[in-house]
GROMACS .gro file of C-alpha atoms in nm:
model
  228
    1MET     CA    1  -1.594  -2.184   1.402
    2GLY     CA    2  -1.237  -2.298   1.320
    3ALA     CA    3  -0.918  -2.110   1.385
    4SER     CA    4  -0.926  -1.942   1.044
    5GLY     CA    5  -1.255  -1.773   1.142
    6ARG     CA    6  -1.076  -1.594   1.425
    7LEU     CA    7  -0.814  -1.439   1.200
    8LEU     CA    8  -0.811  -1.073   1.101
    9ARG     CA    9  -0.810  -0.983   0.731
   10ALA     CA   10  -0.719  -0.619   0.665
   11VAL     CA   11  -0.637  -0.399   0.367
   12ILE     CA   12  -0.442  -0.072   0.366
   13MET     CA   13  -0.474   0.183   0.087
   14GLY     CA   14  -0.290   0.506   0.019
   15ALA     CA   15  -0.152   0.708  -0.271
   16PRO     CA   16   0.218   0.698  -0.364
   17GLY     CA   17   0.400   0.910  -0.108
   18SER     CA   18   0.124   0.884   0.153
   19GLY     CA   19   0.351   0.701   0.396
   20LYS     CA   20   0.177   0.367   0.347
   21GLY     CA   21   0.498   0.166   0.378
   22THR     CA   22   0.591   0.326   0.709
   23VAL     CA   23   0.242   0.294   0.852
   24SER     CA   24   0.211  -0.068   0.733
   25SER     CA   25   0.537  -0.152   0.907
   26ARG     CA   26   0.416  -0.002   1.234
   27ILE     CA   27   0.076  -0.171   1.213
   28THR     CA   28   0.213  -0.517   1.135
   29LYS     CA   29   0.469  -0.493   1.415
   30HIS     CA   30   0.230  -0.356   1.676
   31PHE     CA   31  -0.064  -0.583   1.592
   32GLU     CA   32   0.135  -0.892   1.490
   33LEU     CA   33   0.003  -0.912   1.134
   34LYS     CA   34   0.173  -1.061   0.829
   35HIS     CA   35   0.240  -0.782   0.577
   36LEU     CA   36   0.183  -0.872   0.211
   37SER     CA   37   0.298  -0.597  -0.028
   38SER     CA   38   0.192  -0.656  -0.389
   39GLY     CA   39   0.487  -0.446  -0.510
   40ASP     CA   40   0.741  -0.652  -0.316
   41LEU     CA   41   0.570  -0.972  -0.424
   42LEU     CA   42   0.575  -0.866  -0.788
   43ARG     CA   43   0.943  -0.769  -0.780
   44ASN     CA   44   1.033  -1.097  -0.608
   45ASN     CA   45   0.853  -1.306  -0.869
   46ILE     CA   46   1.013  -1.114  -1.155
   47LEU     CA   47   1.356  -1.154  -0.996
   48ARG     CA   48   1.307  -1.529  -0.947
   49GLY     CA   49   1.172  -1.569  -1.299
   50THR     CA   50   0.855  -1.748  -1.193
   51GLU     CA   51   0.584  -1.814  -1.450
   52ILE     CA   52   0.367  -1.530  -1.323
   53GLY     CA   53   0.672  -1.306  -1.281
   54VAL     CA   54   0.772  -1.354  -1.644
   55LEU     CA   55   0.414  -1.284  -1.751
   56ALA     CA   56   0.397  -0.966  -1.544
   57LYS     CA   57   0.733  -0.847  -1.677
   58THR     CA   58   0.609  -0.861  -2.036
   59PHE     CA   59   0.333  -0.614  -1.954
   60ILE     CA   60   0.570  -0.385  -1.763
   61GLU     CA   61   0.822  -0.380  -2.049
   62GLN     CA   62   0.543  -0.282  -2.288
   63GLY     CA   63   0.442   0.004  -2.059
   64LYS     CA   64   0.107  -0.160  -1.987
   65LEU     CA   65  -0.079  -0.210  -1.662
   66ILE     CA   66  -0.065  -0.564  -1.530
   67PRO     CA   67  -0.412  -0.718  -1.587
   68ASP     CA   68  -0.640  -0.774  -1.290
   69ASP     CA   69  -0.641  -1.151  -1.330
   70VAL     CA   70  -0.261  -1.166  -1.319
   71MET     CA   71  -0.238  -0.953  -1.003
   72THR     CA   72  -0.518  -1.155  -0.843
   73ARG     CA   73  -0.344  -1.485  -0.918
   74LEU     CA   74  -0.022  -1.345  -0.774
   75ALA     CA   75  -0.186  -1.231  -0.450
   76PHE     CA   76  -0.398  -1.543  -0.402
   77HIS     CA   77  -0.101  -1.772  -0.456
   78GLU     CA   78   0.082  -1.600  -0.168
   79LEU     CA   79  -0.225  -1.580   0.056
   80LYS     CA   80  -0.251  -1.960   0.044
   81ASN     CA   81   0.068  -1.963   0.253
   82LEU     CA   82  -0.086  -1.732   0.515
   83THR     CA   83  -0.402  -1.922   0.604
   84GLN     CA   84  -0.302  -1.952   0.971
   85TYR     CA   85  -0.203  -1.587   1.015
   86ASN     CA   86  -0.364  -1.247   1.057
   87TRP     CA   87  -0.263  -1.039   0.756
   88LEU     CA   88  -0.252  -0.690   0.608
   89LEU     CA   89  -0.271  -0.646   0.230
   90ASP     CA   90  -0.075  -0.351   0.091
   91GLY     CA   91  -0.119  -0.252  -0.276
   92PHE     CA   92  -0.388  -0.511  -0.346
   93PRO     CA   93  -0.667  -0.472  -0.435
   94ARG     CA   94  -0.595  -0.170  -0.655
   95THR     CA   95  -0.900  -0.195  -0.884
   96LEU     CA   96  -1.267  -0.280  -0.841
   97PRO     CA   97  -1.240  -0.622  -1.016
   98GLN     CA   98  -0.953  -0.711  -0.781
   99ALA     CA   99  -1.159  -0.606  -0.476
  100GLU     CA  100  -1.457  -0.810  -0.592
  101ALA     CA  101  -1.236  -1.115  -0.656
  102LEU     CA  102  -1.082  -1.083  -0.309
  103ASP     CA  103  -1.425  -1.054  -0.149
  104ARG     CA  104  -1.538  -1.379  -0.310
  105VAL     CA  105  -1.262  -1.570  -0.131
  106TYR     CA  106  -1.195  -1.378   0.192
  107GLN     CA  107  -1.405  -1.168   0.425
  108ILE     CA  108  -1.220  -0.841   0.473
  109ASP     CA  109  -1.275  -0.710   0.824
  110THR     CA  110  -1.105  -0.372   0.810
  111VAL     CA  111  -0.997  -0.136   0.532
  112ILE     CA  112  -0.753   0.140   0.625
  113ASN     CA  113  -0.731   0.435   0.388
  114LEU     CA  114  -0.455   0.692   0.439
  115ASN     CA  115  -0.629   1.016   0.355
  116VAL     CA  116  -0.339   1.251   0.283
  117PRO     CA  117  -0.410   1.563   0.071
  118PHE     CA  118  -0.248   1.539  -0.271
  119GLU     CA  119  -0.081   1.878  -0.222
  120VAL     CA  120   0.097   1.744   0.085
  121ILE     CA  121   0.214   1.436  -0.106
  122LYS     CA  122   0.325   1.647  -0.403
  123GLN     CA  123   0.528   1.873  -0.176
  124ARG     CA  124   0.680   1.574   0.002
  125LEU     CA  125   0.783   1.389  -0.313
  126THR     CA  126   0.904   1.683  -0.521
  127ALA     CA  127   1.133   1.794  -0.236
  128ARG     CA  128   1.335   1.472  -0.271
  129TRP     CA  129   1.673   1.476  -0.450
  130ILE     CA  130   1.933   1.199  -0.474
  131HIS     CA  131   2.302   1.148  -0.535
  132PRO     CA  132   2.298   0.884  -0.813
  133SER     CA  133   2.624   0.698  -0.748
  134SER     CA  134   2.581   0.659  -0.371
  135GLY     CA  135   2.203   0.658  -0.339
  136ARG     CA  136   2.211   0.928  -0.073
  137VAL     CA  137   1.871   1.095  -0.042
  138TYR     CA  138   1.811   1.457   0.050
  139ASN     CA  139   1.488   1.638   0.121
  140ILE     CA  140   1.482   2.012   0.064
  141GLU     CA  141   1.257   2.059   0.368
  142PHE     CA  142   1.374   1.800   0.622
  143ASN     CA  143   1.726   1.701   0.522
  144PRO     CA  144   1.865   1.960   0.279
  145PRO     CA  145   2.219   1.947   0.136
  146LYS     CA  146   2.463   2.208   0.266
  147THR     CA  147   2.470   2.359  -0.083
  148VAL     CA  148   2.156   2.351  -0.295
  149GLY     CA  149   2.180   2.084  -0.564
  150ILE     CA  150   2.517   1.951  -0.447
  151ASP     CA  151   2.605   1.629  -0.261
  152ASP     CA  152   2.760   1.703   0.079
  153LEU     CA  153   3.038   1.442   0.055
  154THR     CA  154   3.146   1.443  -0.309
  155GLY     CA  155   3.045   1.785  -0.435
  156GLU     CA  156   2.873   1.616  -0.728
  157PRO     CA  157   2.535   1.735  -0.857
  158LEU     CA  158   2.212   1.593  -0.718
  159VAL     CA  159   1.933   1.478  -0.947
  160GLN     CA  160   1.559   1.435  -0.915
  161ARG     CA  161   1.413   1.100  -1.013
  162GLU     CA  162   1.164   1.103  -1.297
  163ASP     CA  163   0.896   0.978  -1.057
  164ASP     CA  164   0.961   1.273  -0.822
  165ARG     CA  165   0.928   1.551  -1.079
  166PRO     CA  166   0.619   1.768  -1.022
  167GLU     CA  167   0.448   1.686  -1.351
  168THR     CA  168   0.505   1.313  -1.301
  169VAL     CA  169   0.382   1.321  -0.941
  170VAL     CA  170   0.059   1.492  -1.047
  171LYS     CA  171  -0.002   1.230  -1.318
  172ARG     CA  172   0.063   0.944  -1.075
  173LEU     CA  173  -0.173   1.088  -0.814
  174LYS     CA  174  -0.452   1.148  -1.065
  175ALA     CA  175  -0.411   0.796  -1.202
  176TYR     CA  176  -0.423   0.652  -0.851
  177GLU     CA  177  -0.737   0.849  -0.767
  178ALA     CA  178  -0.917   0.739  -1.084
  179GLN     CA  179  -0.822   0.375  -1.029
  180THR     CA  180  -0.890   0.342  -0.658
  181GLU     CA  181  -1.189   0.566  -0.589
  182PRO     CA  182  -1.428   0.289  -0.710
  183VAL     CA  183  -1.250   0.050  -0.471
  184LEU     CA  184  -1.295   0.287  -0.176
  185GLU     CA  185  -1.661   0.335  -0.262
  186TYR     CA  186  -1.704  -0.042  -0.288
  187TYR     CA  187  -1.562  -0.088   0.062
  188ARG     CA  188  -1.769   0.199   0.200
  189MET     CA  189  -2.077   0.008   0.087
  190THR     CA  190  -1.978  -0.353   0.156
  191GLN     CA  191  -1.815  -0.305   0.494
  192HIS     CA  192  -2.152  -0.201   0.635
  193GLN     CA  193  -2.305  -0.529   0.515
  194HIS     CA  194  -2.077  -0.768   0.708
  195ASN     CA  195  -2.229  -0.830   1.049
  196SER     CA  196  -2.106  -1.175   1.152
  197VAL     CA  197  -1.785  -1.167   1.358
  198VAL     CA  198  -1.636  -1.371   1.638
  199GLY     CA  199  -1.478  -1.250   1.960
  200GLU     CA  200  -1.111  -1.261   1.866
  201ARG     CA  201  -1.169  -1.089   1.534
  202ARG     CA  202  -1.374  -0.822   1.710
  203ASP     CA  203  -1.088  -0.764   1.957
  204SER     CA  204  -0.830  -0.735   1.677
  205ALA     CA  205  -1.039  -0.490   1.477
  206ALA     CA  206  -1.103  -0.284   1.790
  207ARG     CA  207  -0.728  -0.258   1.841
  208LEU     CA  208  -0.689  -0.140   1.483
  209ARG     CA  209  -0.951   0.127   1.542
  210LYS     CA  210  -0.745   0.255   1.833
  211PHE     CA  211  -0.460   0.301   1.588
  212LYS     CA  212  -0.666   0.571   1.418
  213SER     CA  213  -0.600   0.810   1.706
  214GLN     CA  214  -0.231   0.715   1.718
  215ILE     CA  215  -0.182   0.777   1.346
  216ALA     CA  216  -0.216   1.152   1.398
  217ILE     CA  217   0.131   1.142   1.548
  218TYR     CA  218   0.268   1.082   1.199
  219GLY     CA  219   0.073   1.369   1.044
  220LEU     CA  220  -0.157   1.144   0.841
  221GLY     CA  221  -0.531   1.139   0.797
  222LEU     CA  222  -0.701   0.802   0.810
  223ASN     CA  223  -1.036   0.650   0.713
  224LEU     CA  224  -1.130   0.314   0.862
  225PHE     CA  225  -1.402   0.110   0.694
  226SER     CA  226  -1.511  -0.169   0.925
  227PRO     CA  227  -1.839  -0.327   1.032
  228LEU     CA  228  -1.701  -0.384   1.380
   0.00000   0.00000   0.00000
């Protein structure tokens, strides 16, 4: 089998506020994987005004979800540049059609799901307040301001982002659960059906499994779907 058959293909999933960005950073650094974040990719394409970026922006401005085929085209276009690398997908696939499309092109070896209780995420996000003009971030639990609701340096009032308000956080988490639960169930089923692996891929996936015990250090639960 060629070199591409020895490469690890992994997906990480987690609700907003689950710590997925931090964990992805640690995984990609420790296991030497290329990290592909669909959110970063989307913002980059919109900023550069690419054809797919302009298309995606029209849906965002209308308050609509970006269609599966657009997100799939965006991810696949970037993955073509990573054929010689091990990679970790972050934020894609988000829906069942996206997962099925990905599976038709790539064999996914390992799916990492950050299983953090929604109450923990809600508490974490709603405790965050910012100073608008400077961007300073405070957390009521871990990094509180000296005076409640007031910026330490300027004395100006702190605000809570719309996305961090309790009612908004609950809506986001429920939407995420409804959208991604079919994806998780799909991977629970399909990851038990892949049996053909080669030595180097087996070694890489085994190293990822070891990360499951290490992840407890960061206070996160983790599910690992892998045939290896």
